[in-house]
C-alpha cells in the first residue's frame, strides 16, 4: 500500500466527534484512524467485497453500495464531512457524486491525482500517456477514467454549486506553494454547498 | 452399541437438546395468553464468567433448535447451521456460548399446535394461538433469564430469523450488543404474502386438514403440506440454480405425453415435498407464515421504519445475497437506510451468491469470513479473546439437496 499523504491533511480538518461519511473507504484505514484519534462517528462506503471485509476487520461501519448509483441510503445533511479520497477519478459520473456529497454533507473533502502535474504534462508532450507514482496504471488497464487537473476541479466546483473552503496541492506529502497545478501531484479540496 | 463418532474439525460434536418449562403466562400480541409453555433448546460452547459471550441463533420458517453438531445415533443429521457454528467456525464456540431454540408454535419440541393443551387434555390443533416475532422474542428473553444471561452479545438469524434478531434490538435495546440480520426484510412484500397465502390455502383445503384438528383424526394433511413446500422451495432458490441443476432434463429418452412425473424438476420438487410433509406440522407451517406476514415494526410507528428502529442501541451486521429474489438486497438496504438515518452502528454487505434466498444456509467463504470478522470485533468488545485457530469455512451441503438421487447421484 502506498502511503496516503492526503490522510494527514484530511484528519487535520476533521474536528472531534464529527459525523463522517467516507466514500470509497477501501480497507477503512482513514475512518479507523479518525475514530481512534478524533472520536468521529461515521460510515465507509465501498463496493469491493474484499475491501468491505478488510474494513470490517478494522472495526469500522462499512456499507457495501455502488457509488455510481448515488447516495440514496443517506439523508440530506446527515454528515458533517463527506470524504471522497482518490476515488473521483475512477467514477463514471464525477459530477453527480459531487452533487450527492453536497446533499448529504455539510462539507465535502475530495482528493485526486493532479493530471496537470509536470511529469504527466511532459509525458503527453513526449507522446505517451503518463505512468507515475500517483497514476501507476497503463492507459489500457487503468481504473482512472476521469482524470482532471486542479484547475479542472475548480471549474467543476463552480458548476455543481460548491464553494471551495480550502485548496491544497501536495507532492510526496509536502504542500506545494509555487505553481501548484504544475508541481503538485495530489489535489486536496475542501468545499461546501454555496450558500 | 454403536461406535463413538470421531469429531471432525470445526464441529461441536454430539449434542443433546434441553427443555425449559415456563409457568408464568405469556400474553401474546394477538391478545391471547399461553398459560404455560415449554421451549426446547441446545447450547454450544461455554458461558464465560461475566456472562457476556452469549449468542442467540434464531431460526427461520422450517428451522429448529438443532443448529450445530448431531444427536446421539444420528451422526449424519447435522444441525441446520453447522457450517456457521462450531469451534473455529465463523461463530466460534471456543469463544462464544451459542443458544439455539425451537420457537413457540414449532413442531420440534417446543410448545406448539401438536402439544397437549393442559386445559382440554387434547392437542391444541387449530386452537393454538397465532404467535408473532415479538412473542417469540419475548419468550426467548425469558429463556435467557433462565440461563442467567442478562445481555446477549449477539442475536442472529437469516430470513425470519433475521427479523427476530432485529426485533430483539427494538424490544430489549439494553439486553443486546449486536444483531446479525441476514437475508431479511423490514416487512414482507405483497408478493411474499401472496406466496404464503397460496401455501396456506394448499394446506387448509386438504381434506385431511380437518380445520387444523387432524391429530384426533389420525391423519396428516400431507398433500397440502407437500404443495406448500414445493411452492416455497421454488422461491427459496434462484432460477439460475434450478436451471443449472435440472435444466429441462427428463427421466426417459423422449416425452411421455402424459401427466406422470417427467421433468427432473418435477421429480425433485415432489421428493422435497414428500420428505417435508412427513416431518413438519401443517399447523406450524400456517403459524410461521402468518408470523412472517405480520412482521412489520413500522406499523406501530405510523409506517415510518426509521422511527420504529429508533430505540435500537445495538450494532448491526446486515447482509443480503445478490440472487435472493424472495428477500432481495433492496429489502436489506431499506433496513440499512433506516438504521443509518438513526445514526446506528451498521455494516452492510451484499454477498455475491448464486443460490437465492437459501444462500444464507450455504457455504460461501466470503460470507463466512465476513461474519467471522464481525464476530472477532464482538469478541474483542466482550472480552472473549482471540480466535484460537484459523477460520474454518464450509462443510454443509444445502439441506434441501441432500438425499435427492433422482439423477443417479448418490
Coordinates of C-alpha atoms in Angstrom, one line a residue:
Chain A
X1 CA 0.0 0.0 0.0
X2 CA 1.4 3.4 -1.0
X3 CA 1.4 6.0 1.8
X4 CA -1.7 8.2 1.7
X5 CA -0.3 11.7 2.0
X6 CA -3.8 13.1 1.9
X7 CA -4.9 11.3 5.1
X8 CA -3.0 13.6 7.5
X9 CA -4.3 16.7 5.8
X10 CA -7.9 15.4 5.9
X11 CA -7.5 14.4 9.5
X12 CA -6.3 17.9 10.4
X13 CA -9.6 19.3 9.1
X14 CA -12.0 17.0 11.0
X15 CA -13.0 18.2 14.4
X16 CA -13.5 15.9 17.4
X17 CA -16.7 13.9 17.3
X18 CA -17.7 14.8 13.7
X19 CA -20.1 12.7 11.7
X20 CA -18.1 11.5 8.7
X21 CA -19.0 9.6 5.5
X22 CA -16.0 8.2 3.7
X23 CA -16.8 7.3 0.1
X24 CA -14.7 4.6 -1.4
X25 CA -13.3 3.9 2.1
X26 CA -11.1 1.0 1.0
X27 CA -10.0 -1.0 4.0
X28 CA -11.4 1.6 6.3
X29 CA -7.9 2.8 7.5
X30 CA -8.8 6.5 7.4
X31 CA -12.1 6.1 9.3
X32 CA -10.5 3.8 11.8
X33 CA -7.8 6.3 12.5
X34 CA -10.3 9.2 12.7
X35 CA -12.3 7.2 15.1
X36 CA -9.3 6.4 17.2
X37 CA -7.8 9.9 17.3
X38 CA -10.8 12.1 16.9
X39 CA -13.7 10.0 18.1
X40 CA -15.6 10.5 14.8
X41 CA -18.8 8.6 14.2
X42 CA -19.5 7.5 10.7
X43 CA -19.7 5.1 7.8
X44 CA -17.5 4.0 5.0
X45 CA -18.9 3.2 1.6
X46 CA -17.2 0.6 -0.5
X47 CA -18.1 -1.6 -3.5
X48 CA -15.3 -4.1 -3.5
X49 CA -16.2 -7.2 -1.3
X50 CA -12.6 -7.8 -0.2
X51 CA -12.2 -4.2 0.9
X52 CA -15.5 -4.4 2.7
X53 CA -14.2 -7.4 4.6
X54 CA -11.0 -5.6 5.4
X55 CA -13.0 -2.6 6.6
X56 CA -15.0 -4.8 9.0
X57 CA -11.6 -6.1 10.2
X58 CA -10.7 -2.5 11.0
X59 CA -13.8 -2.3 13.1
X60 CA -15.5 0.5 11.1
X61 CA -19.1 0.7 9.9
X62 CA -19.0 0.0 6.2
X63 CA -21.9 -0.1 3.7
X64 CA -21.4 -2.0 0.5
X65 CA -23.0 0.2 -2.1
X66 CA -22.0 1.2 -5.6
X67 CA -21.3 5.0 -5.5
X68 CA -22.3 5.3 -9.1
X69 CA -25.9 4.6 -8.0
X70 CA -25.8 7.6 -5.8
X71 CA -26.1 8.0 -2.0
X72 CA -29.8 7.2 -1.7
X73 CA -29.0 5.3 1.6
X74 CA -28.1 8.6 3.2
X75 CA -30.4 11.5 4.2
X76 CA -29.9 15.2 3.3
X77 CA -27.3 16.9 5.7
X78 CA -26.7 13.6 7.6
X79 CA -23.0 14.2 7.9
X80 CA -20.6 17.0 8.9
X81 CA -18.0 15.8 6.4
X82 CA -18.2 13.6 3.3
X83 CA -14.8 12.4 2.1
X84 CA -14.0 11.2 -1.4
X85 CA -10.4 10.2 -1.3
X86 CA -8.7 9.3 -4.6
X87 CA -11.9 7.8 -6.0
X88 CA -13.3 10.7 -8.0
X89 CA -11.1 9.9 -11.0
X90 CA -12.4 6.3 -11.1
X91 CA -16.1 7.3 -11.3
X92 CA -18.2 7.3 -14.4
X93 CA -20.1 10.5 -13.3
X94 CA -17.8 12.5 -11.2
X95 CA -20.1 15.5 -11.3
X96 CA -23.1 13.5 -9.9
X97 CA -21.2 12.2 -6.9
X98 CA -20.1 15.8 -6.1
X99 CA -23.7 16.9 -6.1
X100 CA -24.6 13.9 -3.9
X101 CA -21.8 14.9 -1.5
X102 CA -23.2 18.4 -1.2
X103 CA -26.6 17.0 -0.5
X104 CA -25.7 14.6 2.3
X105 CA -22.9 16.5 3.9
X106 CA -22.2 20.0 5.4
X107 CA -18.8 19.9 3.9
X108 CA -17.0 17.8 1.3
X109 CA -13.4 16.8 1.0
X110 CA -12.1 15.5 -2.3
X111 CA -8.6 14.3 -3.1
X112 CA -7.5 13.3 -6.6
X113 CA -4.3 12.8 -8.6
X114 CA -3.5 16.0 -10.4
X115 CA -3.2 15.4 -14.1
X116 CA -1.6 18.8 -14.5
X117 CA 1.5 17.6 -12.6
X118 CA 4.5 18.4 -14.8
X119 CA 5.7 14.8 -15.3
X120 CA 2.2 14.0 -16.6
X121 CA 2.3 17.0 -19.0
X122 CA 5.8 16.1 -20.1
X123 CA 4.9 12.5 -20.8
X124 CA 2.0 13.7 -23.0
X125 CA 4.3 16.2 -24.7
X126 CA 6.6 13.3 -25.5
X127 CA 3.7 11.4 -26.9
X128 CA 2.9 8.9 -24.2
X129 CA 0.2 8.6 -21.6
X130 CA 1.7 9.2 -18.2
X131 CA 2.6 6.4 -15.7
X132 CA 3.7 7.8 -12.4
X133 CA 3.6 7.2 -8.6
X134 CA 0.2 8.9 -8.4
X135 CA -1.1 7.3 -11.6
X136 CA 0.6 3.9 -11.6
X137 CA -1.5 2.2 -14.3
X138 CA -1.1 1.8 -18.1
X139 CA -3.7 3.5 -20.2
X140 CA -5.3 0.2 -21.1
X141 CA -5.8 -1.2 -17.6
X142 CA -6.4 2.0 -15.5
X143 CA -9.4 2.3 -13.4
X144 CA -8.9 6.1 -13.6
X145 CA -11.3 7.1 -16.4
X146 CA -11.9 10.7 -15.5
X147 CA -8.6 12.4 -14.9
X148 CA -8.5 16.1 -14.2
X149 CA -6.2 18.9 -13.3
X150 CA -6.5 21.2 -10.2
X151 CA -8.0 23.9 -12.5
X152 CA -10.5 21.5 -13.9
X153 CA -11.7 20.6 -10.5
X154 CA -12.0 24.2 -9.5
X155 CA -14.3 24.7 -12.6
X156 CA -16.4 21.6 -11.7
X157 CA -16.9 23.0 -8.2
X158 CA -18.3 26.2 -9.7
X159 CA -20.5 24.2 -12.0
X160 CA -22.1 22.0 -9.3
X161 CA -22.5 24.9 -6.8
X162 CA -19.7 24.1 -4.4
X163 CA -17.9 26.9 -2.6
X164 CA -14.2 26.0 -2.1
X165 CA -13.1 26.5 1.5
X166 CA -9.6 25.2 1.3
X167 CA -7.4 24.0 -1.6
X168 CA -4.0 22.4 -1.3
X169 CA -1.9 20.6 -3.8
X170 CA 0.6 18.1 -2.4
X171 CA 3.6 16.3 -3.7
X172 CA 5.1 13.4 -1.7
X173 CA 3.4 14.7 1.5
X174 CA 4.6 18.3 1.1
X175 CA 2.3 21.2 0.3
X176 CA 3.3 22.8 -2.9
X177 CA 3.1 26.6 -2.8
X178 CA 4.7 27.6 -6.1
X179 CA 2.8 26.7 -9.3
X180 CA 0.8 24.0 -7.6
X181 CA -1.1 22.8 -10.7
X182 CA 2.3 22.2 -12.3
X183 CA 4.4 21.0 -9.4
X184 CA 1.9 19.1 -7.2
X185 CA 0.7 15.6 -7.9
X186 CA -2.3 15.4 -5.5
X187 CA -5.1 17.8 -5.2
X188 CA -6.9 18.1 -1.9
X189 CA -10.1 20.3 -1.8
X190 CA -12.5 21.1 1.0
X191 CA -15.8 22.7 0.0
X192 CA -19.4 23.3 1.0
X193 CA -22.7 24.0 -0.7
X194 CA -22.7 27.6 -2.0
X195 CA -25.0 29.5 0.4
Chain B
X1 CA -23.8 -50.2 21.0
X2 CA -22.5 -48.1 18.1
X3 CA -19.0 -46.8 17.9
X4 CA -18.2 -43.3 19.1
X5 CA -18.2 -41.0 16.1
X6 CA -15.0 -39.1 15.7
X7 CA -15.5 -35.3 15.8
X8 CA -14.4 -33.6 12.6
X9 CA -12.5 -30.3 12.9
X10 CA -14.9 -27.4 13.4
X11 CA -17.7 -29.5 14.7
X12 CA -19.3 -29.2 18.2
X13 CA -19.8 -33.0 18.0
X14 CA -22.6 -34.8 19.7
X15 CA -25.2 -32.6 21.4
X16 CA -28.4 -33.1 23.3
X17 CA -31.5 -30.9 23.4
X18 CA -32.6 -29.5 26.7
X19 CA -36.0 -28.3 27.8
X20 CA -37.2 -25.3 29.9
X21 CA -40.7 -25.1 31.2
X22 CA -42.3 -21.7 31.9
X23 CA -45.3 -21.4 34.2
X24 CA -45.6 -17.6 34.0
X25 CA -48.3 -16.9 31.4
X26 CA -47.2 -15.3 28.2
X27 CA -49.5 -12.6 26.9
X28 CA -49.4 -12.7 23.1
X29 CA -49.7 -9.9 20.6
X30 CA -52.9 -11.5 19.3
X31 CA -54.4 -10.8 22.8
X32 CA -54.5 -14.4 23.8
X33 CA -52.5 -15.9 26.6
X34 CA -50.3 -19.0 26.8
X35 CA -50.8 -20.2 30.4
X36 CA -47.6 -22.3 30.3
X37 CA -45.2 -23.5 27.7
X38 CA -42.0 -25.4 27.1
X39 CA -39.1 -24.4 25.0
X40 CA -36.6 -26.9 23.7
X41 CA -33.1 -25.6 23.1
X42 CA -29.5 -26.5 22.5
X43 CA -26.3 -24.8 23.6
X44 CA -22.7 -25.0 22.3
X45 CA -19.6 -23.6 23.9
X46 CA -19.3 -22.2 27.5
X47 CA -20.9 -19.2 29.1
X48 CA -18.0 -17.1 30.4
X49 CA -17.6 -15.9 34.0
X50 CA -19.2 -12.4 33.3
X51 CA -21.9 -14.0 31.1
X52 CA -21.0 -11.6 28.3
X53 CA -20.4 -14.1 25.4
X54 CA -23.9 -15.4 24.6
X55 CA -25.1 -15.6 21.0
X56 CA -28.7 -16.4 20.3
X57 CA -29.4 -18.1 16.9
X58 CA -33.0 -17.6 15.7
X59 CA -34.4 -20.0 13.2
X60 CA -36.4 -19.3 10.0
X61 CA -39.6 -20.8 8.8
X62 CA -38.8 -24.5 8.9
X63 CA -35.8 -24.4 11.3
X64 CA -35.4 -25.5 14.9
X65 CA -33.2 -25.7 17.9
X66 CA -30.7 -28.1 16.4
X67 CA -28.2 -25.6 15.0
X68 CA -25.0 -27.5 15.1
X69 CA -23.5 -30.9 15.7
X70 CA -25.5 -34.1 15.8
X71 CA -27.7 -36.0 18.1
X72 CA -26.8 -39.4 19.6
X73 CA -27.2 -42.1 17.0
X74 CA -27.7 -39.7 14.1
X75 CA -24.2 -38.5 13.2
X76 CA -25.3 -37.7 9.6
X77 CA -28.1 -35.3 10.7
X78 CA -26.1 -32.2 11.2
X79 CA -27.7 -29.0 12.6
X80 CA -29.0 -26.6 10.1
X81 CA -26.3 -24.0 10.6
X82 CA -23.4 -26.4 11.3
X83 CA -21.3 -24.7 8.7
X84 CA -21.6 -21.4 10.7
X85 CA -21.4 -22.6 14.3
X86 CA -18.6 -24.6 15.8
X87 CA -15.0 -24.5 17.3
X88 CA -13.0 -22.3 14.8
X89 CA -16.0 -21.5 12.7
X90 CA -17.4 -18.0 12.0
X91 CA -19.5 -18.3 15.2
X92 CA -16.6 -19.7 17.2
X93 CA -17.9 -21.9 20.0
X94 CA -14.4 -21.7 21.6
X95 CA -15.2 -18.1 22.5
X96 CA -18.9 -17.8 22.3
X97 CA -21.8 -19.5 24.1
X98 CA -24.3 -20.2 21.4
X99 CA -28.0 -20.9 22.1
X100 CA -30.5 -22.3 19.5
X101 CA -34.1 -22.8 20.3
X102 CA -37.3 -24.0 18.7
X103 CA -39.8 -21.2 18.7
X104 CA -43.2 -21.3 20.2
X105 CA -45.7 -22.8 17.7
X106 CA -43.0 -25.0 16.3
X107 CA -43.0 -28.7 15.8
X108 CA -39.7 -29.8 17.1
X109 CA -40.3 -30.0 20.8
X110 CA -41.3 -26.5 21.9
X111 CA -45.0 -26.0 22.8
X112 CA -46.9 -25.9 19.5
X113 CA -50.1 -26.9 17.9
X114 CA -49.4 -30.6 18.3
X115 CA -48.7 -30.2 22.0
X116 CA -51.4 -31.2 24.5
X117 CA -53.3 -28.2 25.9
X118 CA -53.5 -28.8 29.6
X119 CA -56.9 -27.1 29.8
X120 CA -58.5 -29.7 27.5
X121 CA -56.2 -32.7 27.6
X122 CA -56.2 -32.6 23.8
X123 CA -53.7 -31.3 21.2
X124 CA -54.1 -27.6 20.6
X125 CA -54.6 -28.0 16.9
X126 CA -56.5 -25.1 15.5
X127 CA -56.7 -23.7 19.0
X128 CA -53.1 -22.8 19.2
X129 CA -52.9 -19.0 19.2
X130 CA -51.1 -17.2 16.4
X131 CA -47.7 -16.1 17.6
X132 CA -45.7 -13.2 16.2
X133 CA -42.0 -12.3 16.0
X134 CA -42.5 -10.1 19.1
X135 CA -44.0 -13.0 21.0
X136 CA -41.0 -15.2 20.1
X137 CA -38.6 -12.5 21.2
X138 CA -40.4 -12.2 24.5
X139 CA -40.2 -16.0 25.0
X140 CA -36.6 -16.0 24.0
X141 CA -35.8 -13.3 26.6
X142 CA -37.4 -15.5 29.3
X143 CA -35.2 -18.4 28.2
X144 CA -32.2 -16.1 28.5
X145 CA -33.3 -15.1 32.0
X146 CA -33.5 -18.8 32.8
X147 CA -30.0 -19.3 31.5
X148 CA -28.7 -16.4 33.6
X149 CA -27.9 -14.3 30.5
X150 CA -28.8 -10.7 31.2
X151 CA -27.4 -9.4 27.9
X152 CA -26.8 -11.1 24.6
X153 CA -23.5 -10.4 22.8
X154 CA -25.4 -11.2 19.6
X155 CA -28.7 -12.3 18.3
X156 CA -28.6 -13.5 14.7
X157 CA -30.5 -15.3 12.0
X158 CA -31.4 -15.5 8.4
X159 CA -34.8 -14.7 6.8
X160 CA -37.4 -14.9 9.6
X161 CA -34.6 -15.5 12.0
X162 CA -33.0 -12.2 11.0
X163 CA -36.4 -10.5 11.7
X164 CA -36.2 -11.9 15.3
X165 CA -32.7 -10.6 15.7
X166 CA -33.9 -7.1 14.6
X167 CA -36.9 -7.3 16.9
X168 CA -34.6 -8.0 19.8
X169 CA -32.9 -4.7 19.3
X170 CA -36.2 -2.9 19.4
X171 CA -37.9 -4.7 22.3
X172 CA -34.8 -5.2 24.5
X173 CA -32.3 -2.5 23.5
X174 CA -30.4 -2.8 26.7
X175 CA -30.1 -6.6 26.5
X176 CA -28.4 -7.0 23.2
X177 CA -25.0 -5.8 21.9
X178 CA -25.3 -6.7 18.2
X179 CA -27.8 -8.1 15.7
X180 CA -26.7 -10.0 12.6
X181 CA -29.6 -9.7 10.2
X182 CA -29.2 -11.9 7.1
X183 CA -31.4 -12.1 4.0
X184 CA -34.3 -10.4 5.8
X185 CA -36.7 -7.5 5.2
X186 CA -38.3 -4.8 7.2
X187 CA -41.7 -6.4 6.3
X188 CA -43.0 -8.8 3.7
X189 CA -43.8 -7.5 0.2
X190 CA -47.2 -8.1 -1.4
X191 CA -45.7 -10.9 -3.4
X192 CA -44.2 -12.5 -0.3
X193 CA -47.6 -12.5 1.4
X194 CA -49.2 -13.9 -1.8
X195 CA -46.8 -16.8 -1.9
X196 CA -47.5 -17.5 1.8
X197 CA -51.3 -17.5 1.3
X198 CA -51.1 -19.9 -1.6
X199 CA -49.1 -22.2 0.6
X200 CA -51.7 -21.9 3.4
X201 CA -54.6 -22.5 1.1
X202 CA -52.9 -25.7 -0.1
X203 CA -52.9 -26.9 3.5
X204 CA -56.3 -25.8 4.7
X205 CA -58.0 -27.1 1.6
X206 CA -56.6 -30.6 2.1
X207 CA -59.5 -32.8 3.3
X208 CA -57.1 -34.3 5.8
X209 CA -56.6 -31.0 7.5
X210 CA -59.9 -31.1 9.3
X211 CA -59.8 -27.5 10.2
X212 CA -56.5 -27.9 11.9
X213 CA -57.7 -30.7 14.3
X214 CA -56.3 -33.6 12.3
X215 CA -54.4 -35.1 15.2
X216 CA -57.5 -36.6 16.7
X217 CA -58.5 -38.0 13.2
X218 CA -55.1 -39.7 13.0
X219 CA -54.5 -38.1 9.6
X220 CA -51.9 -35.7 8.2
X221 CA -52.7 -33.1 5.5
X222 CA -49.6 -34.4 3.7
X223 CA -50.8 -33.4 0.2
X224 CA -51.4 -29.7 1.2
X225 CA -48.1 -29.5 3.1
X226 CA -46.3 -31.0 0.2
X227 CA -47.7 -28.4 -2.2
X228 CA -46.9 -25.7 0.2
X229 CA -43.3 -26.9 0.5
X230 CA -43.0 -27.3 -3.3
X231 CA -44.1 -23.7 -3.8
X232 CA -41.9 -22.4 -1.1
X233 CA -38.9 -24.3 -2.3
X234 CA -39.1 -22.7 -5.7
X235 CA -39.0 -19.3 -4.2
X236 CA -36.0 -20.1 -1.9
X237 CA -33.8 -20.9 -4.8
X238 CA -32.7 -18.8 -7.8
X239 CA -33.9 -19.5 -11.3
X240 CA -30.3 -19.9 -12.3
X241 CA -29.6 -22.6 -9.7
X242 CA -32.6 -24.6 -10.6
X243 CA -31.8 -24.3 -14.3
X244 CA -28.2 -25.3 -13.7
X245 CA -29.2 -28.3 -11.6
X246 CA -32.1 -29.6 -13.5
X247 CA -32.5 -27.7 -16.7
X248 CA -35.2 -29.3 -18.9
X249 CA -33.9 -32.8 -18.3
X250 CA -36.4 -35.6 -18.5
X251 CA -36.4 -39.1 -17.0
X252 CA -36.8 -41.1 -20.2
X253 CA -35.4 -40.6 -23.6
X254 CA -38.5 -38.9 -25.0
X255 CA -41.6 -37.1 -23.9
X256 CA -44.2 -39.4 -22.5
X257 CA -47.2 -37.3 -23.5
X258 CA -48.9 -38.0 -20.1
X259 CA -49.1 -36.4 -16.7
X260 CA -46.6 -38.6 -14.9
X261 CA -43.5 -37.2 -13.3
X262 CA -41.3 -36.5 -16.2
X263 CA -39.1 -33.4 -15.9
X264 CA -36.3 -33.7 -13.3
X265 CA -37.5 -30.6 -11.6
X266 CA -40.9 -32.2 -11.1
X267 CA -39.3 -35.2 -9.5
X268 CA -37.1 -33.1 -7.3
X269 CA -39.9 -30.9 -6.0
X270 CA -42.1 -33.8 -5.2
X271 CA -39.3 -35.6 -3.4
X272 CA -38.8 -32.5 -1.3
X273 CA -42.5 -32.0 -0.7
X274 CA -42.9 -35.6 0.4
X275 CA -39.9 -35.5 2.7
X276 CA -41.1 -32.3 4.3
X277 CA -44.7 -33.5 4.7
X278 CA -43.5 -36.5 6.7
X279 CA -41.6 -34.4 9.2
X280 CA -43.3 -31.0 9.5
X281 CA -46.5 -30.0 11.2
X282 CA -49.2 -28.3 9.0
X283 CA -50.4 -26.0 11.7
X284 CA -46.8 -24.9 12.5
X285 CA -46.4 -24.1 8.8
X286 CA -49.5 -21.9 8.9
X287 CA -48.3 -20.2 12.1
X288 CA -44.8 -19.5 10.8
X289 CA -46.1 -18.0 7.5
X290 CA -48.5 -15.7 9.4
X291 CA -45.7 -14.6 11.7
X292 CA -43.8 -13.6 8.6
X293 CA -46.8 -11.8 7.1
X294 CA -47.5 -9.9 10.4
X295 CA -43.9 -8.8 10.9
X296 CA -43.9 -5.0 10.3
X297 CA -42.2 -2.9 13.0
X298 CA -43.0 0.3 11.2
X299 CA -46.8 -0.4 11.5
X300 CA -46.9 0.9 15.1
X301 CA -44.6 3.9 14.2
X302 CA -47.0 5.4 11.7
X303 CA -45.4 3.5 8.8
X304 CA -42.0 5.0 9.5
X305 CA -39.5 2.2 9.7
X306 CA -36.7 4.6 10.7
X307 CA -38.8 5.7 13.7
X308 CA -39.5 2.1 14.5
X309 CA -35.8 1.2 14.8
X310 CA -35.0 4.4 16.8
X311 CA -34.9 2.6 20.1
X312 CA -32.2 0.2 19.0
X313 CA -28.8 0.6 20.7
X314 CA -27.2 -2.5 19.2
X315 CA -24.6 -2.6 16.4
X316 CA -25.8 -4.3 13.2
X317 CA -24.4 -6.5 10.5
X318 CA -26.9 -6.6 7.7
X319 CA -26.2 -9.0 4.8
X320 CA -28.1 -9.9 1.7
X321 CA -27.4 -12.2 -1.3
X322 CA -27.4 -10.9 -4.9
X323 CA -29.6 -13.8 -6.3
X324 CA -32.2 -13.8 -3.5
X325 CA -35.5 -12.8 -5.1
X326 CA -37.6 -13.7 -2.1
X327 CA -35.9 -11.1 0.1
X328 CA -33.7 -9.3 -2.4
X329 CA -30.9 -6.9 -1.5
X330 CA -33.2 -3.9 -1.9
X331 CA -35.1 -5.0 1.2
X332 CA -32.0 -5.3 3.3
X333 CA -31.0 -1.8 2.0
X334 CA -34.3 -0.5 3.5
X335 CA -33.2 -1.8 6.8
X336 CA -29.8 -0.2 6.4
X337 CA -31.2 3.1 5.4
X338 CA -33.4 3.3 8.5
X339 CA -30.5 2.3 10.8
X340 CA -28.2 4.9 9.2
X341 CA -30.8 7.6 9.5
X342 CA -30.9 6.9 13.2
X343 CA -27.1 7.0 13.4
X344 CA -26.8 3.4 14.4
X345 CA -23.6 1.4 14.0
X346 CA -24.3 -0.7 10.9
X347 CA -22.3 -2.6 8.4
X348 CA -24.0 -3.9 5.2
X349 CA -22.7 -6.5 2.8
X350 CA -24.2 -7.6 -0.4
X351 CA -22.9 -11.1 -1.0
X352 CA -22.4 -12.4 -4.4
X353 CA -24.0 -15.9 -4.3
X354 CA -25.9 -17.8 -7.0
X355 CA -28.3 -19.8 -4.8
X356 CA -31.1 -17.5 -4.0
X357 CA -32.6 -17.0 -0.6
X358 CA -31.3 -20.2 0.9
X359 CA -27.7 -18.9 0.3
X360 CA -27.8 -17.8 4.0
X361 CA -27.6 -21.5 4.9
X362 CA -24.8 -22.5 2.5
X363 CA -21.1 -22.5 2.3
X364 CA -19.7 -19.2 1.0
X365 CA -16.2 -18.3 2.0
X366 CA -16.7 -14.6 1.8
X367 CA -20.0 -14.7 3.7
X368 CA -18.5 -16.7 6.5
X369 CA -15.3 -14.6 6.6
X370 CA -17.5 -11.5 6.9
X371 CA -19.5 -12.9 9.8
X372 CA -16.2 -14.1 11.4
X373 CA -14.6 -10.7 11.1
X374 CA -17.6 -9.1 12.7
X375 CA -17.6 -11.6 15.5
X376 CA -13.9 -11.0 16.1
X377 CA -14.8 -7.4 16.8
X378 CA -17.6 -8.5 19.1
X379 CA -15.2 -10.9 20.9
X380 CA -12.8 -8.0 21.5
X381 CA -15.7 -5.9 22.8
X382 CA -17.0 -8.5 25.3
X383 CA -13.5 -9.8 26.3
X384 CA -14.0 -13.2 24.6
X385 CA -10.4 -13.3 23.4
X386 CA -8.8 -14.1 20.1
X387 CA -9.5 -16.9 17.7
X388 CA -7.5 -19.9 18.7
X389 CA -7.2 -21.4 15.2
X390 CA -7.7 -20.3 11.6
X391 CA -11.2 -19.8 10.5
X392 CA -12.9 -23.0 9.3
X393 CA -15.3 -22.3 6.4
X394 CA -17.8 -24.7 5.0
X395 CA -18.9 -28.2 5.5
X396 CA -22.7 -28.1 5.0
X397 CA -24.5 -29.2 1.9
X398 CA -27.7 -27.5 1.0
X399 CA -30.2 -29.4 3.2
X400 CA -32.8 -29.4 0.5
X401 CA -30.4 -31.0 -2.0
X402 CA -29.5 -33.8 0.4
X403 CA -30.7 -37.3 -0.3
X404 CA -32.1 -36.5 -3.7
X405 CA -30.7 -39.0 -6.0
X406 CA -33.1 -38.5 -8.9
X407 CA -30.3 -38.1 -11.5
X408 CA -28.3 -41.1 -10.4
X409 CA -26.2 -39.2 -8.0
X410 CA -25.8 -41.0 -4.7

